[in-house]
Each structure stands twice: as C-alpha cells, then as structure tokens.
Coordinates of C-alpha atoms in Angstrom, one line a residue:
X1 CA -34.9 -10.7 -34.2
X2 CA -37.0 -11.5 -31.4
X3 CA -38.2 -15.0 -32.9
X4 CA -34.8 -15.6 -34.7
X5 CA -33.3 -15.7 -31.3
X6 CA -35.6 -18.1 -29.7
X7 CA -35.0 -20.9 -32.6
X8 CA -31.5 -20.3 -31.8
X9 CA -31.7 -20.9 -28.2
X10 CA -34.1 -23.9 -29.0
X11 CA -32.0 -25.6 -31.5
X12 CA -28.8 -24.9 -29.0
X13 CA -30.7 -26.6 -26.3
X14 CA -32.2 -29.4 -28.5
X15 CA -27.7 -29.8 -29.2
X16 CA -28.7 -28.9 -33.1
X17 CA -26.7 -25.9 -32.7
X18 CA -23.2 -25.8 -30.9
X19 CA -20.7 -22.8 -30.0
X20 CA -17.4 -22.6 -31.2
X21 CA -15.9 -23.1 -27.4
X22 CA -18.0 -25.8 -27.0
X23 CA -16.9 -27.8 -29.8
X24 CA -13.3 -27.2 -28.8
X25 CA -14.3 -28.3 -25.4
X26 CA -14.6 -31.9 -26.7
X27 CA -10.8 -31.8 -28.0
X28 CA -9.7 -31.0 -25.0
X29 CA -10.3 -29.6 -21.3
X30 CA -13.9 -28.3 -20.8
X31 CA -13.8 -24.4 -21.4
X32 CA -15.3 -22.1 -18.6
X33 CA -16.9 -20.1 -21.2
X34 CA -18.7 -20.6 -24.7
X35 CA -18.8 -18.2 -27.1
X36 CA -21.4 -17.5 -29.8
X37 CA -21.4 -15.4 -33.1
X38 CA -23.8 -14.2 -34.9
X39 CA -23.2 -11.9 -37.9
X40 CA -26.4 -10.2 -39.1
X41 CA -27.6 -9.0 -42.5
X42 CA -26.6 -5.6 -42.6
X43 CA -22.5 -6.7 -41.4
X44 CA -23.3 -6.1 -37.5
X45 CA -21.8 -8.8 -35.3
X46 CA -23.3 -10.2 -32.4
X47 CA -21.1 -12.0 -29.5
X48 CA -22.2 -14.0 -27.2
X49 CA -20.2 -15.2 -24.4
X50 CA -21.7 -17.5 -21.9
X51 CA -21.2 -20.2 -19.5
X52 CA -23.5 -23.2 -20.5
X53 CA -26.9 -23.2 -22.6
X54 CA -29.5 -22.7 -19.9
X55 CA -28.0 -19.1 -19.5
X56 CA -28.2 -18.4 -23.0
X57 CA -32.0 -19.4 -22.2
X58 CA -32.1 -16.5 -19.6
X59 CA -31.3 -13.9 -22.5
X60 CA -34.5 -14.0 -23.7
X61 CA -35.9 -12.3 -20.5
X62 CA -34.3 -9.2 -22.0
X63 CA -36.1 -8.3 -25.1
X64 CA -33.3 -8.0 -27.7
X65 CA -35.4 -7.0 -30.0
X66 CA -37.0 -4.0 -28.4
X67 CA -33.6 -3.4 -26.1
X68 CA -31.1 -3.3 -29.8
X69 CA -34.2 -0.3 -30.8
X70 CA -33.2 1.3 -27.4
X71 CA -29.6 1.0 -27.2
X72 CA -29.3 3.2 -30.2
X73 CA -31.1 6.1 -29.0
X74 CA -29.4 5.8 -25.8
X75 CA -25.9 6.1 -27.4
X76 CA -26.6 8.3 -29.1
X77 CA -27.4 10.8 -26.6
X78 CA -24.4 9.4 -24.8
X79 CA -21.9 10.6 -28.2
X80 CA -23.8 13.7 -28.5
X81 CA -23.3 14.5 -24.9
X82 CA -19.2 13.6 -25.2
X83 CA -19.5 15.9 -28.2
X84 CA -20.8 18.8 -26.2
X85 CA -18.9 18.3 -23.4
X86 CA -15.5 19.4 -21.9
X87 CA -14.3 16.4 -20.6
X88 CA -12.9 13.6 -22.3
X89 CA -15.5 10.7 -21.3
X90 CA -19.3 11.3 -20.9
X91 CA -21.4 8.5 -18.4
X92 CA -24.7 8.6 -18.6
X93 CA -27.7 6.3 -17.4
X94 CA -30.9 5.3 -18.4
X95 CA -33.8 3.3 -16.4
X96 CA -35.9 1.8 -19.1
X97 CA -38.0 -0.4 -16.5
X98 CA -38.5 2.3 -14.2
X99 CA -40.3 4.5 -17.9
X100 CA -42.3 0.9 -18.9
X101 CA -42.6 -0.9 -15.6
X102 CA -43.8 -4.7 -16.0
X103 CA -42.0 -5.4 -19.1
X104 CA -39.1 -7.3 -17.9
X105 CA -36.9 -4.4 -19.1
X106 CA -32.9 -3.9 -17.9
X107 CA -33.5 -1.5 -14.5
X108 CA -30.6 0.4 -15.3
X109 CA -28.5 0.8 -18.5
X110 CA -25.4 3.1 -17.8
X111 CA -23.5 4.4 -21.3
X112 CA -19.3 5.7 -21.3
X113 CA -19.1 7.7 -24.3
X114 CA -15.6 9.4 -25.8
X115 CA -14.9 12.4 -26.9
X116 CA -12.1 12.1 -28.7
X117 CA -13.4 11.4 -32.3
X118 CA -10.2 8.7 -32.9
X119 CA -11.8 6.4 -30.5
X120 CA -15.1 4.5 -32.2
X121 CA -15.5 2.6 -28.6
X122 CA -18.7 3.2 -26.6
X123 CA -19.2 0.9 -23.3
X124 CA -22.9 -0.2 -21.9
X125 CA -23.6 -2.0 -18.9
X126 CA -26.5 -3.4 -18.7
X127 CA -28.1 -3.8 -14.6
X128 CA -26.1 -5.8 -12.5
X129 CA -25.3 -9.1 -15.2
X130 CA -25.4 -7.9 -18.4
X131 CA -22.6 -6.0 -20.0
X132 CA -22.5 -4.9 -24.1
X133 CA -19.5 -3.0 -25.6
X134 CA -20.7 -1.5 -28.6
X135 CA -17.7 -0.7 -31.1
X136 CA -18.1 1.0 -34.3
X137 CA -15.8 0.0 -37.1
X138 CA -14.8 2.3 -39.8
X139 CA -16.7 0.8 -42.1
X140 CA -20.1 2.0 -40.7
X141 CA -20.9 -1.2 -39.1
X142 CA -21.6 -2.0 -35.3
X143 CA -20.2 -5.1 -33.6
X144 CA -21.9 -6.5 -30.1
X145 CA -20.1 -8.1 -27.1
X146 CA -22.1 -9.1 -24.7
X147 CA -20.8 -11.1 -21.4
X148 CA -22.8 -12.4 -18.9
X149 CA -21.8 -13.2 -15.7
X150 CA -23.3 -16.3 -13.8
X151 CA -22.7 -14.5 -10.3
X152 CA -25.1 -11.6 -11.5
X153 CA -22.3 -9.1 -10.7
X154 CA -21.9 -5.9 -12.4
X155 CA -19.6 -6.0 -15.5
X156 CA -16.3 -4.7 -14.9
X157 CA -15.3 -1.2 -16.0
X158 CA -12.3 1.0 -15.5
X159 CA -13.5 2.5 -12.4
X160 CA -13.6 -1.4 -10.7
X161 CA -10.4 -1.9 -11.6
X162 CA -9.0 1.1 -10.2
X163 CA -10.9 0.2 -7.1
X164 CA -9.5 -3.6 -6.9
X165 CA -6.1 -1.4 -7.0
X166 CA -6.7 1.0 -4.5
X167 CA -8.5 -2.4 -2.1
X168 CA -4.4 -2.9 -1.5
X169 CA -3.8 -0.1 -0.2
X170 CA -6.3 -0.6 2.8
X171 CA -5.4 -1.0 5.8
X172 CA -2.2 -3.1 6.3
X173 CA 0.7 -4.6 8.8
X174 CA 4.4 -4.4 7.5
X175 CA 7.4 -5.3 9.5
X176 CA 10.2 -2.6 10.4
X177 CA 13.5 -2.8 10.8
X178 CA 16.7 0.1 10.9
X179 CA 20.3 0.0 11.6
X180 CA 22.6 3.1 12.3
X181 CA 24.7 4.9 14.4
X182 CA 23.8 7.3 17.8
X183 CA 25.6 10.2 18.5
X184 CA 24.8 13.1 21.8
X185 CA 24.0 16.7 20.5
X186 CA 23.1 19.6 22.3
X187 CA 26.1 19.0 24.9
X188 CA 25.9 21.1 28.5
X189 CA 28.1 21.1 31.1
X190 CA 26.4 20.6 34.9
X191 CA 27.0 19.3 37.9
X192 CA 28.8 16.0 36.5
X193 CA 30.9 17.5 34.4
X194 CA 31.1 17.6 30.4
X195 CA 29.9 15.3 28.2
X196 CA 31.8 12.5 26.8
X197 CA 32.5 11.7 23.4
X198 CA 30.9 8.7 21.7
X199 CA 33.1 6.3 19.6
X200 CA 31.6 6.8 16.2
X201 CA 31.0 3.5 14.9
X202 CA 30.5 1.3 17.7
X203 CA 27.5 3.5 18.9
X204 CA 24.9 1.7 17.4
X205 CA 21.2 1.8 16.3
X206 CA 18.7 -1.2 16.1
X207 CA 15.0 -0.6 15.4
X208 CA 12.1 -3.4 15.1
X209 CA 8.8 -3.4 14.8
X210 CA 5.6 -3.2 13.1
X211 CA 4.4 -0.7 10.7
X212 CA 0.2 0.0 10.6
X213 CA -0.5 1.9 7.4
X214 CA -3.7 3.9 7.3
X215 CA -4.2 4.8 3.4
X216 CA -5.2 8.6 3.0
X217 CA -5.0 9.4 -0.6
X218 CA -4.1 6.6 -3.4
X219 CA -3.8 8.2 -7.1
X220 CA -1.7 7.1 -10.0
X221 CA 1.6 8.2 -9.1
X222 CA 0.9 9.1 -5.9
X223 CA 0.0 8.1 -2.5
X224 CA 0.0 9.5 1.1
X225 CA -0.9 7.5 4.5
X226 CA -0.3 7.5 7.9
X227 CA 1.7 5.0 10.1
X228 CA 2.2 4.0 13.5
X229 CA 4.1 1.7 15.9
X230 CA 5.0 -0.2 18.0
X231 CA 8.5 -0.6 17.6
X232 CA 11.3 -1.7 19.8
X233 CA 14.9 0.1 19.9
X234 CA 18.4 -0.8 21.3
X235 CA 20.5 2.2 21.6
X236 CA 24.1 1.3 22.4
X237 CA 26.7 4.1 23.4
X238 CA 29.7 3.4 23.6
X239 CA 32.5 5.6 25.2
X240 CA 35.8 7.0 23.3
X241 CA 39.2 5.9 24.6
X242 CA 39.9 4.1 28.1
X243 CA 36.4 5.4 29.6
X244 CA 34.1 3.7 31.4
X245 CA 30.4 4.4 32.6
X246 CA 29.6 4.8 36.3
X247 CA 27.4 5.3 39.0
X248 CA 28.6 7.6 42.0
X249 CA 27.0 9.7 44.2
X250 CA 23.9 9.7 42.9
X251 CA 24.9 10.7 39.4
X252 CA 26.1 8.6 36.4
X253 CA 29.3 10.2 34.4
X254 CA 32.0 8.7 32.2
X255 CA 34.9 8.6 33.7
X256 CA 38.9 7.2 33.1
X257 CA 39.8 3.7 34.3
X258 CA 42.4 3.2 36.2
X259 CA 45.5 2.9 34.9
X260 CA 46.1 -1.2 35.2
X261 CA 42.8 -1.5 33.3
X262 CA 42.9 -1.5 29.5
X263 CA 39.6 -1.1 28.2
X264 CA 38.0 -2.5 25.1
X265 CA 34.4 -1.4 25.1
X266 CA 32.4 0.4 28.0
X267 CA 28.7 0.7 26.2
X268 CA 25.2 1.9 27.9
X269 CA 22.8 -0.5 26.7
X270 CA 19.5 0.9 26.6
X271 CA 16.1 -0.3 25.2
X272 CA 13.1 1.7 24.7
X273 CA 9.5 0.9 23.6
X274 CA 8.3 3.7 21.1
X275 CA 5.4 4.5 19.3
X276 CA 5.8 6.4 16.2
X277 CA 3.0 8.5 14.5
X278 CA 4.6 9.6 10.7
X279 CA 2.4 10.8 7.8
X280 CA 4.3 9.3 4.2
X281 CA 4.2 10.6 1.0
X282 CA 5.5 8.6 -1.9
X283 CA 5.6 9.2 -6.1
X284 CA 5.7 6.4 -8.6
X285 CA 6.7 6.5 -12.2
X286 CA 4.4 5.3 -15.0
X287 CA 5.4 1.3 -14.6
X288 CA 4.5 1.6 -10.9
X289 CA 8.0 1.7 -9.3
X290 CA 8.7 3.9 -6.0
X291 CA 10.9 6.9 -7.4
X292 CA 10.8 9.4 -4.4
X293 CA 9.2 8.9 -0.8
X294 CA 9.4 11.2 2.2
X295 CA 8.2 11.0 5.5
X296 CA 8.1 13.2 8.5
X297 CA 6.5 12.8 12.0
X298 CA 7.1 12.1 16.1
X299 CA 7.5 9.6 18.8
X300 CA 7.4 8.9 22.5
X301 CA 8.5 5.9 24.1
X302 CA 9.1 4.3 27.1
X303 CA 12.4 3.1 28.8
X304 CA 12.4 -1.4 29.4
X305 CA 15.7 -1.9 30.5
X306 CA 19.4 -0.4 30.2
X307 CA 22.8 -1.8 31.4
X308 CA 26.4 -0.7 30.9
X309 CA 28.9 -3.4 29.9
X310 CA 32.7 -3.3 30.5
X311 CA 35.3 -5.6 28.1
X312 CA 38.7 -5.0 29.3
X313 CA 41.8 -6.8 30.2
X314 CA 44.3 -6.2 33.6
X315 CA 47.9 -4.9 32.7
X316 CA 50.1 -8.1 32.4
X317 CA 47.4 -10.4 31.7
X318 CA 45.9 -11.3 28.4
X319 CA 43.0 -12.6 29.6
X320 CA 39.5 -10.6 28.3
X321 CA 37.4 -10.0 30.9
X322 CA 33.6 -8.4 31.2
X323 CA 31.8 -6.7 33.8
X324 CA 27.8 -6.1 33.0
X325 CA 25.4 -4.2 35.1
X326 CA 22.0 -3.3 35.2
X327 CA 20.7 -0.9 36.6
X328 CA 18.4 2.9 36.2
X329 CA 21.7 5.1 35.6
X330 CA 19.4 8.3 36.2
X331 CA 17.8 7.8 32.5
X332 CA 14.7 9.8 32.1
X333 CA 12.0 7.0 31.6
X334 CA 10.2 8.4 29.3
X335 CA 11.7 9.8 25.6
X336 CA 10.1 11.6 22.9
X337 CA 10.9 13.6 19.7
X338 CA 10.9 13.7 15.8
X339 CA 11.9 11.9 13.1
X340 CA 11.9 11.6 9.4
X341 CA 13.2 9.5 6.6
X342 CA 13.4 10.4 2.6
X343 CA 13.9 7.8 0.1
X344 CA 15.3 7.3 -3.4
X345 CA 13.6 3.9 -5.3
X346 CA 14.9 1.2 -2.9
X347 CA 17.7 3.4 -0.6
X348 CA 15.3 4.7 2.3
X349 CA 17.3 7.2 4.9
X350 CA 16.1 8.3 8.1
X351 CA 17.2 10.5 11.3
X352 CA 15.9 10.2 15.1
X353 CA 15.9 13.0 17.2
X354 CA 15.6 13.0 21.3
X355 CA 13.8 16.4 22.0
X356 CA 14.4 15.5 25.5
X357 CA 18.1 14.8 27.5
X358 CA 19.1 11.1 27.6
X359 CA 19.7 11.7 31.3
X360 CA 17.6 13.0 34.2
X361 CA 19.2 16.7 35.0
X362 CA 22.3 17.1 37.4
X363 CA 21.6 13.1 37.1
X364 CA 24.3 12.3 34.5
X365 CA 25.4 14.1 31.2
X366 CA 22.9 16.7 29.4
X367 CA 22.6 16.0 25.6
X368 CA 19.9 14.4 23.1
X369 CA 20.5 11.5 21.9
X370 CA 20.6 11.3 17.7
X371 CA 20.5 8.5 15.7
X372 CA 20.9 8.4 11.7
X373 CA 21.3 5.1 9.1
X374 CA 19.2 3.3 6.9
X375 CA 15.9 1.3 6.6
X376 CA 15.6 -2.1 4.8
X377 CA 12.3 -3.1 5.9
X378 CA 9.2 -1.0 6.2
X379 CA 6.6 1.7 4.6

C-alpha cells in the first residue's frame, strides 16, 4: 500500500493523475478543497480530502501502510471497550510514537467508540492535523475519510463544537432598558403627616443601562450567570388630585393648593445611579428558544439629582403655567433593596423594591418606594 501510494502522489504531482474537485475546478471557480478516492480490492474506500498536491505529498510522512495495520487493533479495543462499558460513547487514546519513537509515527491517535450496536460509526483523530472517520457498512466493508487541515489544527469533534457554542456565552455587554409604574408601600404616619397617594399611572418608571453577564453554567437547555450594572433610573411621583409637593420647615410633605390654583401634575423627579448584582437562570427548548427565565438579586444606588415640577393653571385664566425646582427635598442619598424579574419566551416582568424610606425620617413622608412593569431590552 505503502508503494501504491507513492506512485499515486508521484503521478498527481507529475499532473498524470487529477482529483475529481480539481477537474471541476477548471469549469468553474477554483475549489478550496480537492477530494480523492480510492476504492481498494477488498470494497474499502479510501477519501482523501486535501487542499493542493504538495499536501497530499506530506501524507506519506505517516506510514499508511503500517498506521491502516494499527488502526484496526486500536478500534477495536475502542468497540470492545463501548461494549463493556455503561455509557453510551467510549474515548480512548493511543501514543504509537511515544511505543516506537523515531519512526515518524502519529504522537497521539484518540478513538470515540458507540455503544449502541445500531450505530456502525467509529471517529479517530489523528495528532493535531490528521483526522479519519472510520464507518462500517453493513456489508462488512470499511470506508476511510480522511481530512487534513492546512492550519495543522486538531479535527473537529462534538466536544469543539459544543465549545464554539458555549465561547458565546463568555463574558458579554448588553444594553438595558424598563418602563413601569412606582407606587409607596409600607406607609407611616410621623411628624409630617400621612402619606400621600400616588396617581397610578402617571407615576412612572424608566431604567437604562448596561448589563455585564458573567456565564456560570451553560448546558443544553439550560444556563445560569450573573449580572451587574450600572444602570441609570428616573423615578417620577406624581401626586393624586389638586396636591402639590413642598418644602417647609425643614420637612417636605404634600400638601393642597390653594384654592385659585387648578393643578395638572405636581411630580418629584428623582434620578438615581444603581448598581445591580442578580444571578439568572434561564431554560431553552430543544430548537434553542428561551421558554422560562427567572432572576432574583439586589441593588444600591446613589441619588444624582431630584426636582419637583408644578403644571397648573390660575382660576379664570386658561393659560398653562409650570413652576420646576430643584432641590434635596430631605431624600435619603443613598437607596438600596431587591429585585427580581421572571420571564415567559419574549414577555420578561420584573419588580423593584426600596428596603429603605424614599425620605430621610421626620424629613418628609415614610414609605418604600416600589416599582413594577416590563423589560424589552436586556439579559
């Protein structure tokens, strides 16, 4: 086989022998690969696929003759070892040049087996260039693919290409944004007085900002990571009826305007830098689409800026006017608490709870501030 090999690869090179890609190479584009069968005497088929003719030379360095002899005994220790063993796919690995150093032999030859007695495939990869898949056909006879790579890189098996998958999920930046609705819970009465009620739909919630996912676990329907901020969010709360908010004596309260003043809106506008930590676990059905996702963790942030702002018109006038002020209002600075969001394919939910009071105390209203809606952008 040895000799039959080199005649081949002289002839090839001499052009007295041409592949079947390269001949359809000349009919049209020139083909990145050139493949090469030959069909032996007892019905095996041998493949060749290869890039040009001076690396079919390079095969010879391999021995074919004497590495054929070897594959055989080496699968079939692999099939006996699937045989005997419990789980459905047996690896195993040889080192022929490593037993006969100075032969120019493969350093490493590494065999998948199955167990499974309907499937006749058995895989070999040869070092770090070389890779044969070995099938047996009912018939009794063997056919040979090999493919070498001109990079030298290590043939490509299952466990690559689940690698190349999971190489997504490293490390990654995704953009963030929510809209909802805030509401106060946890109302007290204190030095200023109750707490007022918020008009239910023109409190609302913006959030934007920037998601860092940290991968933890990746499997096939299932994957778990962590992700933090920073993220940027406008609170708005905006009073029920003809109250405004104010500053007096040293407190802020809501109180009612006067009676020549009709009032429109009268919102707090406050916006806080956060950073959240969350830890995400979502499920995927079999063609890869996100069925159920939950996520649970906390947050502390840090107050920028906050203003109340007054639309309203005098009694006998039609005219709109505004009053805006900025200002502390006794906020506490700082804010921290939980939150969580569960999801259902594209819907995604999520809550915000303040585990501390929106105001400093006997400073202004006691009650955490909670806000609820949905997220279109983010993990």
């Amino acid at each position: 086989m040895q000799r039959a090999f080199h005649l081949f690869l002289l002839l090839l090179s001499l052009g007295l022998v041409t592949s079947p890609g390269a001949q359809a190479g000349r009919l049209g584009q020139p083909l990145s690969k050139d493949t090469i069968v030959v069909r032996l005497p007892n019905k095996a088929t041998l493949t060749l696929v290869v890039r040009d003719a001076a690396q079919l030379r390079q095969l010879s360095t391999y021995h074919l003759d004497s590495l054929t002899t070897r594959l055989a005994g080496y699968i079939k220790q692999a099939e006996s070892a699937a045989q005997a063993g419990t789980s459905e796919k047996v690896t195993m690995e040889f080192y022929p040049d490593k037993d006969q150093p100075g032969q120019n032999l493969p350093e490493q030859i590494r065999i998948t087996a199955n167990k499974k007695q309907k499937s006749n495939r058995v895989d070999v990869a040869l070092n770090k260039a070389l890779g044969v898949n070995v099938t047996h056909h009912d018939s009794g006879s063997k056919s040979y693919n090999i493919d070498i790579d001109t990079n030298d890189k290590k043939p490509k098996t299952p466990a690559d290409t689940t690698r190349k998958k999971n190489k997504g999920e490293k490390h990654r930046v995704e953009l963030r944004f929510d809209f909802g609705l805030n509401t106060l819970v946890n109302r007290e009465t204190n030095a200023t007085g109750g707490v007022p009620s918020l008009s239910t739909w023109g409190s609302n919630y913006v959030n934007v900002g920037l998601d860092y996912v940290f991968p933890l676990f990746t499997h096939k329907h299932t994957r778990m990571a962590f992700t933090l901020g920073p993220q940027l969010s406008f609170n708005d709360l905006e009073l029920r009826g003809n109250e405004v908010w104010v500053e007096r004596n040293g407190r802020t309260l809501a109180e009612r305007a006067p009676n020549d003043v009709q009032v429109d809106k009268a919102r707090m506008l406050v916006t806080t830098l956060n950073m959240p930590l969350m830890l995400h676990l979502r499920l995927r059905n079999a063609r890869g689409k996100n069925t159920l996702s939950v996520g649970a963790g906390g947050f502390a942030g840090y107050r920028l800026s906050s203003s109340s702002l007054v639309e309203y018109t005098l009694a006998g006038s039609d005219d709109e006017r505004e009053d805006k002020v900025s200002g502390r209002f006794h906020l506490n600075d700082w804010q921290y608490g939980l939150q969580g969001q569960i999801g259902f394919h594209w819907l995604t939910f999520f809550a915000k709870y303040n585990l501390n009071s929106l105001f400093n105390e006997n400073r202004g209203p006691q009650a955490q501030v909670l806000s609820f809606g949905l997220n279109f952008i983010g993990y």
